[in-house]
Short mmCIF file of C-alpha atoms in Angstrom, two decimals:
data_model
loop_
_atom_site.label_atom_id
_atom_site.label_comp_id
_atom_site.label_asym_id
_atom_site.label_seq_id
_atom_site.Cartn_x
_atom_site.Cartn_y
_atom_site.Cartn_z
CA UNK A 1 -22.20 -16.88 -13.00
CA UNK A 2 -24.58 -16.68 -10.15
CA UNK A 3 -22.41 -18.16 -7.42
CA UNK A 4 -22.01 -14.64 -5.25
CA UNK A 5 -26.30 -14.55 -5.61
CA UNK A 6 -26.87 -17.47 -3.95
CA UNK A 7 -24.24 -16.74 -1.80
CA UNK A 8 -26.26 -13.76 -0.21
CA UNK A 9 -29.04 -15.85 0.06
CA UNK A 10 -27.74 -18.53 1.81
CA UNK A 11 -26.71 -15.75 4.09
CA UNK A 12 -29.60 -14.15 4.42
CA UNK A 13 -31.90 -17.42 4.84
CA UNK A 14 -29.63 -18.25 7.75
CA UNK A 15 -29.53 -14.84 9.29
CA UNK A 16 -33.36 -16.46 11.87
CA UNK A 17 -31.26 -19.55 12.42
CA UNK A 18 -27.76 -17.73 13.66
CA UNK A 19 -29.73 -14.96 15.94
CA UNK A 20 -31.41 -18.39 17.43
CA UNK A 21 -28.46 -20.08 18.23
CA UNK A 22 -26.69 -16.36 19.62
CA UNK A 23 -29.92 -16.96 21.92
CA UNK A 24 -29.43 -20.04 22.73
CA UNK A 25 -25.84 -19.59 24.07
CA UNK A 26 -26.91 -16.38 25.68
CA UNK A 27 -29.64 -18.67 27.24
CA UNK A 28 -26.51 -20.81 28.37
CA UNK A 29 -23.98 -18.38 30.18
CA UNK A 30 -26.86 -16.63 31.79
CA UNK A 31 -25.51 -16.58 35.91
CA UNK A 32 -28.99 -17.49 37.15
CA UNK A 33 -29.07 -20.17 34.79
CA UNK A 34 -28.99 -23.52 36.66
CA UNK A 35 -27.01 -25.32 33.83
CA UNK A 36 -24.38 -22.44 33.35
CA UNK A 37 -21.98 -24.30 35.72
CA UNK A 38 -22.28 -27.37 34.37
CA UNK A 39 -20.59 -29.32 31.60
CA UNK A 40 -23.45 -29.70 29.86
CA UNK A 41 -24.15 -26.13 29.84
CA UNK A 42 -20.57 -24.69 28.90
CA UNK A 43 -20.78 -27.82 26.01
CA UNK A 44 -24.10 -26.16 24.47
CA UNK A 45 -22.64 -22.65 25.14
CA UNK A 46 -19.49 -23.89 23.31
CA UNK A 47 -21.30 -25.45 20.41
CA UNK A 48 -23.71 -22.60 19.57
CA UNK A 49 -20.47 -19.43 19.16
CA UNK A 50 -18.91 -21.67 17.23
CA UNK A 51 -21.98 -22.02 15.06
CA UNK A 52 -22.39 -18.22 14.59
CA UNK A 53 -18.68 -17.77 14.48
CA UNK A 54 -18.18 -19.78 11.17
CA UNK A 55 -21.73 -18.38 9.82
CA UNK A 56 -20.84 -14.92 10.41
CA UNK A 57 -19.90 -12.09 7.73
CA UNK A 58 -17.65 -10.32 9.66
CA UNK A 59 -17.57 -6.35 8.80
CA UNK A 60 -14.53 -4.38 8.91
CA UNK A 61 -12.27 -3.78 11.92
CA UNK A 62 -10.92 -1.14 13.88
CA UNK A 63 -7.03 -0.37 13.71
CA UNK A 64 -8.35 0.87 17.77
CA UNK A 65 -4.78 2.16 18.30
CA UNK A 66 -5.41 5.11 21.05
CA UNK A 67 -1.80 5.26 22.60
CA UNK A 68 1.92 4.73 22.00
CA UNK A 69 4.68 5.37 23.77
CA UNK A 70 7.39 8.19 22.70
CA UNK A 71 10.46 8.87 24.20
CA UNK A 72 9.14 7.13 27.50
CA UNK A 73 5.85 9.33 27.67
CA UNK A 74 2.99 8.04 26.65
CA UNK A 75 1.14 9.79 23.96
CA UNK A 76 -2.48 9.68 22.18
CA UNK A 77 -3.52 8.98 18.57
CA UNK A 78 -6.50 10.83 16.77
CA UNK A 79 -7.01 8.18 12.95
CA UNK A 80 -7.93 10.95 10.15
CA UNK A 81 -8.30 11.12 6.98
CA UNK A 82 -5.51 12.77 4.50
CA UNK A 83 -6.40 11.97 1.22
CA UNK A 84 -9.15 10.32 -0.29
CA UNK A 85 -10.46 8.71 -3.40
CA UNK A 86 -13.19 6.04 -4.07
CA UNK A 87 -11.06 3.73 -4.00
CA UNK A 88 -8.34 4.16 -0.70
CA UNK A 89 -8.86 6.85 1.50
CA UNK A 90 -4.91 7.78 3.35
CA UNK A 91 -5.28 7.75 7.01
CA UNK A 92 -2.70 9.86 9.41
CA UNK A 93 -2.15 8.65 12.93
CA UNK A 94 -1.43 11.90 14.80
CA UNK A 95 0.50 11.58 17.70
CA UNK A 96 -0.21 14.13 20.10
CA UNK A 97 3.23 15.03 20.53
CA UNK A 98 5.34 18.73 21.81
CA UNK A 99 5.32 21.05 19.14
CA UNK A 100 9.35 21.92 20.03
CA UNK A 101 9.90 18.29 19.53
CA UNK A 102 11.90 17.01 15.99
CA UNK A 103 9.81 15.46 13.33
CA UNK A 104 9.70 12.19 12.84
CA UNK A 105 10.01 10.36 9.28
CA UNK A 106 7.46 9.83 7.41
CA UNK A 107 6.01 6.11 6.29
CA UNK A 108 3.70 5.27 4.04
CA UNK A 109 2.47 1.59 4.99
CA UNK A 110 1.21 0.70 1.73
CA UNK A 111 -1.09 -2.20 2.76
CA UNK A 112 -2.64 -5.33 0.95
CA UNK A 113 -5.37 -5.48 -1.31
CA UNK A 114 -5.57 -8.65 -1.56
CA UNK A 115 -8.95 -9.59 0.26
CA UNK A 116 -8.03 -8.41 3.23
CA UNK A 117 -8.61 -4.60 5.60
CA UNK A 118 -5.89 -2.41 5.93
CA UNK A 119 -5.93 -3.30 9.49
CA UNK A 120 -4.67 -6.56 9.22
CA UNK A 121 -1.39 -4.78 9.55
CA UNK A 122 -2.46 -3.34 12.80
CA UNK A 123 1.01 -5.12 14.50
CA UNK A 124 2.76 -3.64 11.61
CA UNK A 125 1.41 -0.45 12.26
CA UNK A 126 1.77 -0.37 16.17
CA UNK A 127 5.43 -1.28 16.34
CA UNK A 128 6.61 1.59 13.98
CA UNK A 129 4.29 4.50 16.31
CA UNK A 130 7.17 4.81 18.47
CA UNK A 131 9.51 6.27 16.39
CA UNK A 132 7.27 7.20 12.98
CA UNK A 133 5.49 9.05 11.58
CA UNK A 134 3.32 6.56 10.25
CA UNK A 135 0.84 7.00 7.62
CA UNK A 136 -1.90 3.60 5.40
CA UNK A 137 -3.60 3.24 2.73
CA UNK A 138 -7.14 2.08 3.55
CA UNK A 139 -8.48 0.89 0.62
CA UNK A 140 -11.54 0.65 -0.22
CA UNK A 141 -13.96 -3.25 -0.57
CA UNK A 142 -15.07 -2.94 -4.18
CA UNK A 143 -18.58 -3.89 -4.29
CA UNK A 144 -18.97 -1.09 -1.91
CA UNK A 145 -17.79 1.07 -5.12
CA UNK A 146 -20.55 2.30 -7.37
CA UNK A 147 -19.99 1.76 -10.66
CA UNK A 148 -20.50 5.40 -11.62
CA UNK A 149 -16.85 5.65 -10.21
CA UNK A 150 -15.41 4.23 -12.44
CA UNK A 151 -12.29 1.66 -13.10
CA UNK A 152 -9.49 0.55 -11.17
CA UNK A 153 -6.99 -1.62 -12.26
CA UNK A 154 -2.67 -1.92 -11.57
CA UNK A 155 -2.37 0.59 -13.27
CA UNK A 156 -4.45 3.08 -11.42
CA UNK A 157 -3.11 1.67 -7.69
CA UNK A 158 0.56 2.61 -9.78
CA UNK A 159 -1.54 6.06 -9.70
CA UNK A 160 -2.56 5.97 -6.32
CA UNK A 161 0.57 5.55 -4.63
CA UNK A 162 2.44 8.19 -6.68
CA UNK A 163 -0.30 10.46 -5.72
CA UNK A 164 -0.20 9.79 -2.24
CA UNK A 165 3.25 10.53 -2.38
CA UNK A 166 3.13 14.07 -4.04
CA UNK A 167 1.07 14.46 -1.14
CA UNK A 168 3.36 13.50 1.70
CA UNK A 169 6.08 15.30 0.05
CA UNK A 170 9.61 14.72 -0.38
CA UNK A 171 11.75 12.25 1.85
CA UNK A 172 9.05 10.20 2.61
CA UNK A 173 9.95 6.41 3.07
CA UNK A 174 7.67 3.45 1.64
CA UNK A 175 7.30 0.69 3.44
CA UNK A 176 4.80 -1.91 1.05
CA UNK A 177 3.39 -5.43 2.82
CA UNK A 178 3.27 -8.51 0.27
CA UNK A 179 0.79 -7.65 -2.88
CA UNK A 180 2.04 -3.87 -3.00
CA UNK A 181 5.44 -4.67 -3.32
CA UNK A 182 5.11 -5.09 -7.34
CA UNK A 183 3.27 -1.71 -7.42
CA UNK A 184 4.86 0.49 -5.38
CA UNK A 185 8.90 -0.46 -6.87
CA UNK A 186 7.13 -0.06 -9.83
CA UNK A 187 6.43 3.56 -9.26
CA UNK A 188 9.45 4.11 -7.16
CA UNK A 189 10.85 3.22 -11.08
CA UNK A 190 8.65 5.69 -12.92
CA UNK A 191 9.51 8.43 -10.86
CA UNK A 192 13.24 8.52 -10.16
CA UNK A 193 12.89 7.96 -14.21
CA UNK A 194 10.88 11.27 -14.30
CA UNK A 195 13.43 13.40 -12.36
CA UNK A 196 9.71 13.08 -9.66
CA UNK A 197 11.62 15.15 -6.31
CA UNK A 198 8.40 13.53 -4.56
CA UNK A 199 10.46 10.03 -4.95
CA UNK A 200 10.69 8.39 -1.34
CA UNK A 201 14.19 8.35 0.52
CA UNK A 202 13.75 4.31 1.09
CA UNK A 203 12.27 2.25 -0.16
CA UNK A 204 10.99 -1.25 2.38
CA UNK A 205 9.50 -4.73 0.08
CA UNK A 206 8.69 -7.26 2.46
CA UNK A 207 7.44 -10.43 1.70
CA UNK A 208 6.66 -9.84 -1.49
CA UNK A 209 6.06 -11.32 -5.24
CA UNK A 210 8.70 -9.55 -7.44
CA UNK A 211 9.61 -12.30 -9.31
CA UNK A 212 7.68 -15.55 -8.93
CA UNK A 213 9.85 -18.06 -10.23
CA UNK A 214 11.82 -17.79 -7.39
CA UNK A 215 11.04 -20.37 -5.46
CA UNK A 216 6.90 -21.12 -6.31
CA UNK A 217 4.02 -21.54 -3.60
CA UNK A 218 1.13 -22.91 -4.78
CA UNK A 219 -0.49 -19.40 -5.42
CA UNK A 220 2.09 -19.33 -7.85
CA UNK A 221 1.73 -22.47 -9.77
CA UNK A 222 -1.84 -22.83 -9.10
CA UNK A 223 -1.25 -19.16 -11.87
CA UNK A 224 0.55 -21.15 -14.27
CA UNK A 225 -1.45 -24.07 -14.63
CA UNK A 226 -4.85 -22.84 -14.79
CA UNK A 227 -3.94 -19.50 -16.95
CA UNK A 228 -5.62 -15.93 -17.43
CA UNK A 229 -8.65 -17.62 -18.77
CA UNK A 230 -9.18 -19.29 -15.85
CA UNK A 231 -9.54 -17.25 -13.05
CA UNK A 232 -11.68 -14.77 -15.91
CA UNK A 233 -14.78 -17.67 -16.44
CA UNK A 234 -14.02 -19.30 -12.50
CA UNK A 235 -13.55 -16.44 -10.32
CA UNK A 236 -14.66 -13.03 -11.23
CA UNK A 237 -18.73 -12.60 -10.25
CA UNK A 238 -21.36 -9.39 -10.39
CA UNK A 239 -21.71 -7.69 -7.24
CA UNK A 240 -25.49 -8.40 -6.68
CA UNK A 241 -28.13 -6.40 -5.00
CA UNK A 242 -27.96 -4.38 -2.63
CA UNK A 243 -24.76 -3.27 -1.84
CA UNK A 244 -23.38 -0.16 -3.77
CA UNK A 245 -21.59 -1.37 -6.02
CA UNK A 246 -24.21 -3.39 -7.48
CA UNK A 247 -23.11 -5.15 -11.76
CA UNK A 248 -19.64 -3.91 -10.83
CA UNK A 249 -16.91 -7.19 -11.74
CA UNK A 250 -15.44 -8.28 -8.55
CA UNK A 251 -13.35 -11.23 -7.15
CA UNK A 252 -15.18 -11.56 -4.06
CA UNK A 253 -13.76 -11.88 -0.68
CA UNK A 254 -15.36 -14.78 -0.16
CA UNK A 255 -13.39 -17.30 -2.52
CA UNK A 256 -10.31 -15.37 -1.70
CA UNK A 257 -10.39 -16.32 1.79
CA UNK A 258 -11.61 -19.95 0.93
CA UNK A 259 -8.27 -20.30 -1.04
CA UNK A 260 -5.94 -18.65 1.83
CA UNK A 261 -8.13 -21.19 4.77
CA UNK A 262 -7.77 -24.14 1.88
CA UNK A 263 -3.87 -23.53 1.52
CA UNK A 264 -3.49 -24.68 6.02
CA UNK A 265 -6.96 -26.49 5.82
CA UNK A 266 -5.40 -28.76 8.75
CA UNK A 267 -4.05 -25.62 10.98
CA UNK A 268 -7.35 -23.49 10.29
CA UNK A 269 -9.47 -27.05 12.08
CA UNK A 270 -6.97 -27.65 14.81
CA UNK A 271 -7.37 -24.02 15.50
CA UNK A 272 -10.86 -24.43 16.19
CA UNK A 273 -11.27 -27.57 17.96
CA UNK A 274 -8.43 -26.05 20.23
CA UNK A 275 -11.72 -22.45 20.62
CA UNK A 276 -14.24 -25.25 21.18
CA UNK A 277 -11.65 -26.97 23.97
CA UNK A 278 -11.14 -23.86 26.11
CA UNK A 279 -14.80 -22.31 25.68
CA UNK A 280 -15.22 -25.62 27.69
CA UNK A 281 -12.46 -25.51 29.68
CA UNK A 282 -13.18 -21.90 30.56
CA UNK A 283 -9.84 -20.63 29.18
CA UNK A 284 -11.14 -17.60 28.64
CA UNK A 285 -7.62 -15.89 27.66
CA UNK A 286 -6.64 -18.35 25.25
CA UNK A 287 -10.67 -18.14 23.80
CA UNK A 288 -9.88 -14.19 23.10
CA UNK A 289 -6.77 -14.32 21.39
CA UNK A 290 -8.25 -16.80 19.00
CA UNK A 291 -11.39 -14.53 18.57
CA UNK A 292 -8.55 -11.00 18.05
CA UNK A 293 -7.32 -13.08 15.09
CA UNK A 294 -10.20 -14.82 13.43
CA UNK A 295 -12.24 -11.68 13.12
CA UNK A 296 -9.66 -9.92 11.20
CA UNK A 297 -8.31 -13.00 9.54
CA UNK A 298 -11.66 -13.98 8.17
CA UNK A 299 -12.70 -10.28 7.41
CA UNK A 300 -12.78 -9.90 3.39
CA UNK A 301 -12.94 -7.53 0.87
CA UNK A 302 -13.75 -7.74 -2.74
CA UNK A 303 -11.54 -6.57 -5.14
CA UNK A 304 -12.19 -4.93 -8.80
CA UNK A 305 -11.89 -7.75 -11.30
CA UNK A 306 -9.66 -5.65 -14.00
CA UNK A 307 -7.43 -4.78 -10.99
CA UNK A 308 -7.20 -8.28 -10.29
CA UNK A 309 -6.58 -10.36 -13.24
CA UNK A 310 -4.49 -7.09 -14.60
CA UNK A 311 -2.28 -8.21 -11.59
CA UNK A 312 -2.27 -12.10 -11.85
CA UNK A 313 -1.31 -11.85 -15.40
CA UNK A 314 1.67 -9.28 -14.61
CA UNK A 315 2.24 -10.58 -11.38
CA UNK A 316 2.06 -14.64 -11.45
CA UNK A 317 1.86 -15.84 -15.21
CA UNK A 318 3.65 -13.25 -17.35
CA UNK A 319 6.86 -12.15 -14.45
CA UNK A 320 6.32 -9.40 -16.65
CA UNK A 321 8.60 -7.23 -13.79
CA UNK A 322 11.69 -8.85 -13.29
CA UNK A 323 11.76 -9.80 -17.75
CA UNK A 324 11.94 -6.06 -17.78
CA UNK A 325 8.61 -6.04 -19.77
CA UNK A 326 6.09 -4.38 -17.89
CA UNK A 327 4.55 -1.56 -18.34
CA UNK A 328 2.29 1.28 -17.24
CA UNK A 329 0.19 3.43 -19.81
CA UNK A 330 2.75 2.98 -22.12
CA UNK A 331 5.53 3.47 -20.23
CA UNK A 332 8.28 0.67 -19.36
CA UNK A 333 8.59 -0.05 -16.37
CA UNK A 334 12.62 0.07 -15.59
CA UNK A 335 13.86 -0.75 -11.83
CA UNK A 336 17.37 0.24 -13.52
CA UNK A 337 15.97 4.08 -13.14
CA UNK A 338 15.72 3.75 -9.47
CA UNK A 339 19.38 4.72 -7.69
CA UNK A 340 18.10 7.58 -5.28
CA UNK A 341 15.93 5.52 -3.05
CA UNK A 342 16.99 3.20 -0.41
CA UNK A 343 15.81 -0.39 -0.61
CA UNK A 344 14.73 -2.84 2.16
CA UNK A 345 14.21 -5.88 1.52
CA UNK A 346 12.72 -8.25 4.29
CA UNK A 347 11.71 -12.85 3.80
CA UNK A 348 10.60 -15.22 5.84
CA UNK A 349 12.12 -18.66 6.21
CA UNK A 350 8.62 -20.76 6.22
CA UNK A 351 7.19 -18.34 3.87
CA UNK A 352 4.19 -20.38 1.81
CA UNK A 353 2.98 -17.03 0.29
CA UNK A 354 5.80 -15.43 -1.37
CA UNK A 355 9.67 -17.61 -1.53
CA UNK A 356 12.69 -16.77 -0.13
CA UNK A 357 13.92 -14.97 -2.99
CA UNK A 358 11.57 -13.55 -4.93
CA UNK A 359 11.14 -10.71 -2.56
CA UNK A 360 15.25 -10.61 -2.49
CA UNK A 361 14.65 -10.06 -6.27
CA UNK A 362 14.24 -6.80 -6.34
CA UNK A 363 17.37 -5.88 -5.21
CA UNK A 364 19.00 -7.17 -8.40
CA UNK A 365 16.55 -6.08 -10.49
CA UNK A 366 17.60 -2.30 -9.01
CA UNK A 367 21.18 -2.97 -10.10
CA UNK A 368 22.30 1.10 -9.44
CA UNK A 369 21.25 1.40 -6.08
CA UNK A 370 24.48 1.89 -4.02
CA UNK A 371 25.71 -0.43 -2.55
CA UNK A 372 25.45 1.53 0.88
CA UNK A 373 22.15 1.42 0.13
CA UNK A 374 20.71 -1.19 -0.36
CA UNK A 375 19.82 -4.31 1.86
CA UNK A 376 18.39 -7.48 2.60
CA UNK A 377 16.79 -9.40 5.50
CA UNK A 378 15.92 -13.00 5.95
CA UNK A 379 13.86 -13.36 9.14
CA UNK A 380 14.42 -16.94 10.34
CA UNK A 381 11.56 -19.38 12.06
CA UNK A 382 8.27 -17.00 10.45
CA UNK A 383 6.11 -17.32 7.55
CA UNK A 384 4.39 -14.93 5.61
CA UNK A 385 1.95 -13.14 8.49
CA UNK A 386 4.87 -13.45 11.13
CA UNK A 387 7.13 -11.08 8.15
CA UNK A 388 4.31 -8.01 9.20
CA UNK A 389 2.99 -9.04 12.18
CA UNK A 390 3.56 -10.93 15.58
CA UNK A 391 6.96 -11.08 18.20
CA UNK A 392 9.91 -11.74 15.75
CA UNK A 393 8.38 -8.72 13.76
CA UNK A 394 8.56 -6.13 16.79
CA UNK A 395 11.94 -8.20 18.46
CA UNK A 396 13.85 -8.21 15.26
CA UNK A 397 12.24 -6.38 11.82
CA UNK A 398 10.54 -3.36 13.05
CA UNK A 399 14.08 -2.19 14.81
CA UNK A 400 16.01 -2.92 11.93
CA UNK A 401 13.33 -0.91 9.17
CA UNK A 402 13.54 2.09 11.30
CA UNK A 403 17.16 2.06 11.60
CA UNK A 404 16.89 1.09 7.69
CA UNK A 405 15.10 4.55 7.27
CA UNK A 406 17.45 6.95 10.43
CA UNK A 407 20.52 5.35 8.09
CA UNK A 408 19.23 6.86 4.60
CA UNK A 409 16.97 9.99 6.05
CA UNK A 410 17.27 11.77 2.60
CA UNK A 411 16.66 10.57 -0.90
CA UNK A 412 19.97 10.73 -2.76
CA UNK A 413 19.07 13.45 -5.17
CA UNK A 414 18.40 15.53 -2.38
CA UNK A 415 21.52 14.61 -0.84
CA UNK A 416 23.56 15.33 -3.94
CA UNK A 417 21.33 18.73 -4.02
CA UNK A 418 22.75 19.72 -0.71
CA UNK A 419 25.95 19.14 -1.51
CA UNK A 420 26.09 21.44 -5.36
CA UNK A 421 24.30 23.79 -3.14
CA UNK A 422 27.61 23.79 -0.64
CA UNK A 423 30.14 23.25 -3.18
CA UNK A 424 28.05 26.99 -5.09
CA UNK A 425 28.30 28.91 -2.54
CA UNK A 426 31.83 27.89 -1.26
CA UNK A 427 33.05 28.65 -5.11
CA UNK A 428 31.11 32.06 -4.46
CA UNK A 429 32.48 33.07 -1.17
CA UNK A 430 36.46 32.41 -2.36
CA UNK A 431 35.89 35.07 -5.37
CA UNK A 432 34.74 37.73 -3.09
CA UNK A 433 31.96 38.24 -4.62
CA UNK A 434 27.86 36.86 -6.55
CA UNK A 435 28.61 35.69 -9.93
CA UNK A 436 25.76 36.88 -12.47
CA UNK A 437 22.40 34.77 -12.85
CA UNK A 438 22.43 33.44 -16.37
CA UNK A 439 18.75 32.88 -15.96
CA UNK A 440 18.20 36.39 -14.95
CA UNK A 441 17.32 37.82 -18.93
CA UNK A 442 14.62 35.46 -18.58
CA UNK A 443 13.13 34.97 -15.11
CA UNK A 444 10.39 37.66 -14.45
CA UNK A 445 8.96 39.04 -10.65
CA UNK A 446 5.37 38.93 -11.96
CA UNK A 447 3.64 37.88 -14.49
CA UNK A 448 3.13 39.98 -17.23
CA UNK A 449 -0.27 39.44 -17.41
CA UNK A 450 -2.31 36.65 -17.33
CA UNK A 451 0.12 33.52 -16.12
CA UNK A 452 0.56 30.71 -18.98
CA UNK A 453 -1.11 27.08 -18.17
CA UNK A 454 2.02 25.67 -17.31
CA UNK A 455 1.21 22.04 -16.73
CA UNK A 456 -0.21 22.48 -20.86
CA UNK A 457 3.17 21.15 -21.10
CA UNK A 458 3.66 17.95 -20.57
CA UNK A 459 5.55 16.55 -18.08
CA UNK A 460 4.46 19.75 -15.56
CA UNK A 461 1.83 18.93 -12.73
CA UNK A 462 0.59 21.03 -10.58
CA UNK A 463 3.50 21.02 -8.11
CA UNK A 464 6.67 21.97 -10.20
CA UNK A 465 4.38 24.88 -12.19
CA UNK A 466 4.48 26.13 -8.60
CA UNK A 467 7.86 25.74 -8.09
CA UNK A 468 8.73 26.83 -11.77
CA UNK A 469 6.29 30.21 -10.72
CA UNK A 470 8.43 30.63 -7.72
CA UNK A 471 11.68 30.84 -9.74
CA UNK A 472 10.68 33.59 -11.83
CA UNK A 473 9.14 31.23 -14.83
CA UNK A 474 5.31 32.03 -15.83
CA UNK A 475 4.90 32.33 -19.31
CA UNK A 476 5.69 29.89 -22.53
CA UNK A 477 7.61 31.56 -24.02
CA UNK A 478 10.15 32.03 -21.48
CA UNK A 479 11.37 28.30 -21.44
CA UNK A 480 10.84 28.27 -25.18
CA UNK A 481 13.43 30.30 -24.93
CA UNK A 482 15.74 29.19 -23.02
CA UNK A 483 18.95 28.43 -24.41
CA UNK A 484 20.70 25.30 -23.80
CA UNK A 485 23.37 26.77 -20.44
CA UNK A 486 19.64 28.30 -18.85
CA UNK A 487 18.14 24.96 -19.44
CA UNK A 488 20.83 23.65 -17.97
CA UNK A 489 20.99 26.16 -14.57
CA UNK A 490 16.84 26.17 -14.21
CA UNK A 491 17.06 21.89 -13.87
CA UNK A 492 20.23 22.38 -11.24
CA UNK A 493 17.35 25.37 -9.96
CA UNK A 494 14.80 23.09 -9.39
CA UNK A 495 16.76 19.74 -8.95
CA UNK A 496 14.86 18.09 -12.01
CA UNK A 497 17.55 16.07 -13.12
CA UNK A 498 17.24 16.05 -16.83
CA UNK A 499 13.16 16.68 -17.07
CA UNK A 500 13.29 19.46 -19.29
CA UNK A 501 14.91 18.14 -22.02
CA UNK A 502 13.75 14.63 -21.37
CA UNK A 503 10.43 15.82 -21.92
CA UNK A 504 11.87 18.54 -24.47
CA UNK A 505 9.56 21.79 -23.02
CA UNK A 506 11.33 24.12 -24.92
CA UNK A 507 9.87 22.33 -27.56
CA UNK A 508 6.51 22.09 -26.66
CA UNK A 509 6.89 25.59 -24.55
CA UNK A 510 7.54 26.92 -28.68
CA UNK A 511 4.11 25.55 -29.72
CA UNK A 512 1.92 26.37 -26.71
CA UNK A 513 2.77 30.05 -26.97
CA UNK A 514 2.47 30.02 -30.76
CA UNK A 515 -0.96 28.36 -30.35
CA UNK A 516 -1.62 31.19 -27.76
CA UNK A 517 0.12 34.64 -29.85
CA UNK A 518 -1.99 32.82 -33.44
CA UNK A 519 -5.36 32.97 -31.02
#
């Protein structure tokens, strides 16, 4: 399909015309030009600006968050990349706070990967900065990622979220806006099932399509009506030369933007008509607000075809998550496994993208979260955009998010682990002596020769290997010789909540140990 190539050719062909129009605008805005101060001059300048803006390609915006107010004082913000991959950077808004001040809770904001850049959530970030240590996903435009960097699909998206939570460590809080609600929900369910110590303390889902069978919108109806075959034939295109992602198959951002604007075309036409009138009347403040909004709204990115199609099929056509059929790399995603992560869901009363009830469905699916660690809120009078931006978000929604995080500062498993440690300490104190360690015969102060690669055991990653080494486990034979009681003690000590039994570490270690000795 050559539509993308024609789009690029048209944009290039119009460049000289845009330049001429912009020069005309500047001519009629020049204060030395007598016509500038007339109705005719203002009308010509306004017409030229309108034409140039409508035909312009908008680049990736900047967050431009340089300061915030913490504890009544203005502090500087440094934007830094703390984790990176071909399709995403993890940004940290590092606040210049006193070293002796108690650290604020860490929150990972997962921005939508649905056409717009992460800067669409500038207001979301800005309202949370006074209270939280904020990180956000900065997704890459697929047309700028070389084909040599490989694919990126919904499974990869879930893996990225898990890796970022591992990077940030235990008791991080996660917030998903719109599209990422499903992969974030899936990632948390999988982390909980595997006993991952980095499962987030809280999960906030805002305007997300957890179950699109609830109050379906025009977006949901289109997906069901057309079917996945229609999308493959009509919206997937090859990135044209000279972009870095040349020949990569994508869902182009300009198509996504056309769909967004088509849903509310009358509103956009009225907004541009008012903008034109404000320019003629010299209402600079109103005109600037229009520029700020549309500079962000009209900046779009491409999505990889595999991610887009898998998302459409899984979320909007098959409804795999609420039906209990969603898979991640061959493993079932079971929301019932979410027990330690607190859940807060937020919806907008007038949301025409994710209808009321679609996000709340997450509460019903995660039925094993304790009642005192879950909450749902519907914001009256706002649509989809108002759920995460604007005055209602700042005054009503953001304070509720911050309070929910403060009410649930840690993962429930961490709380229970602290309680278990306190109980053991009390028992030891009552007896007046320290009981013998069942693992004494197994643990080592240091490895005997070269330590074995424990990551070859399925379920053991770099962090868990370090935890095992720190506990005194360096070799396969140590795990292979664990008795049932010793395995239970080690499980409790590492707080891995049954992973050793589920992944059958003892049997794996026996096979690996045999292979080492036979070689």
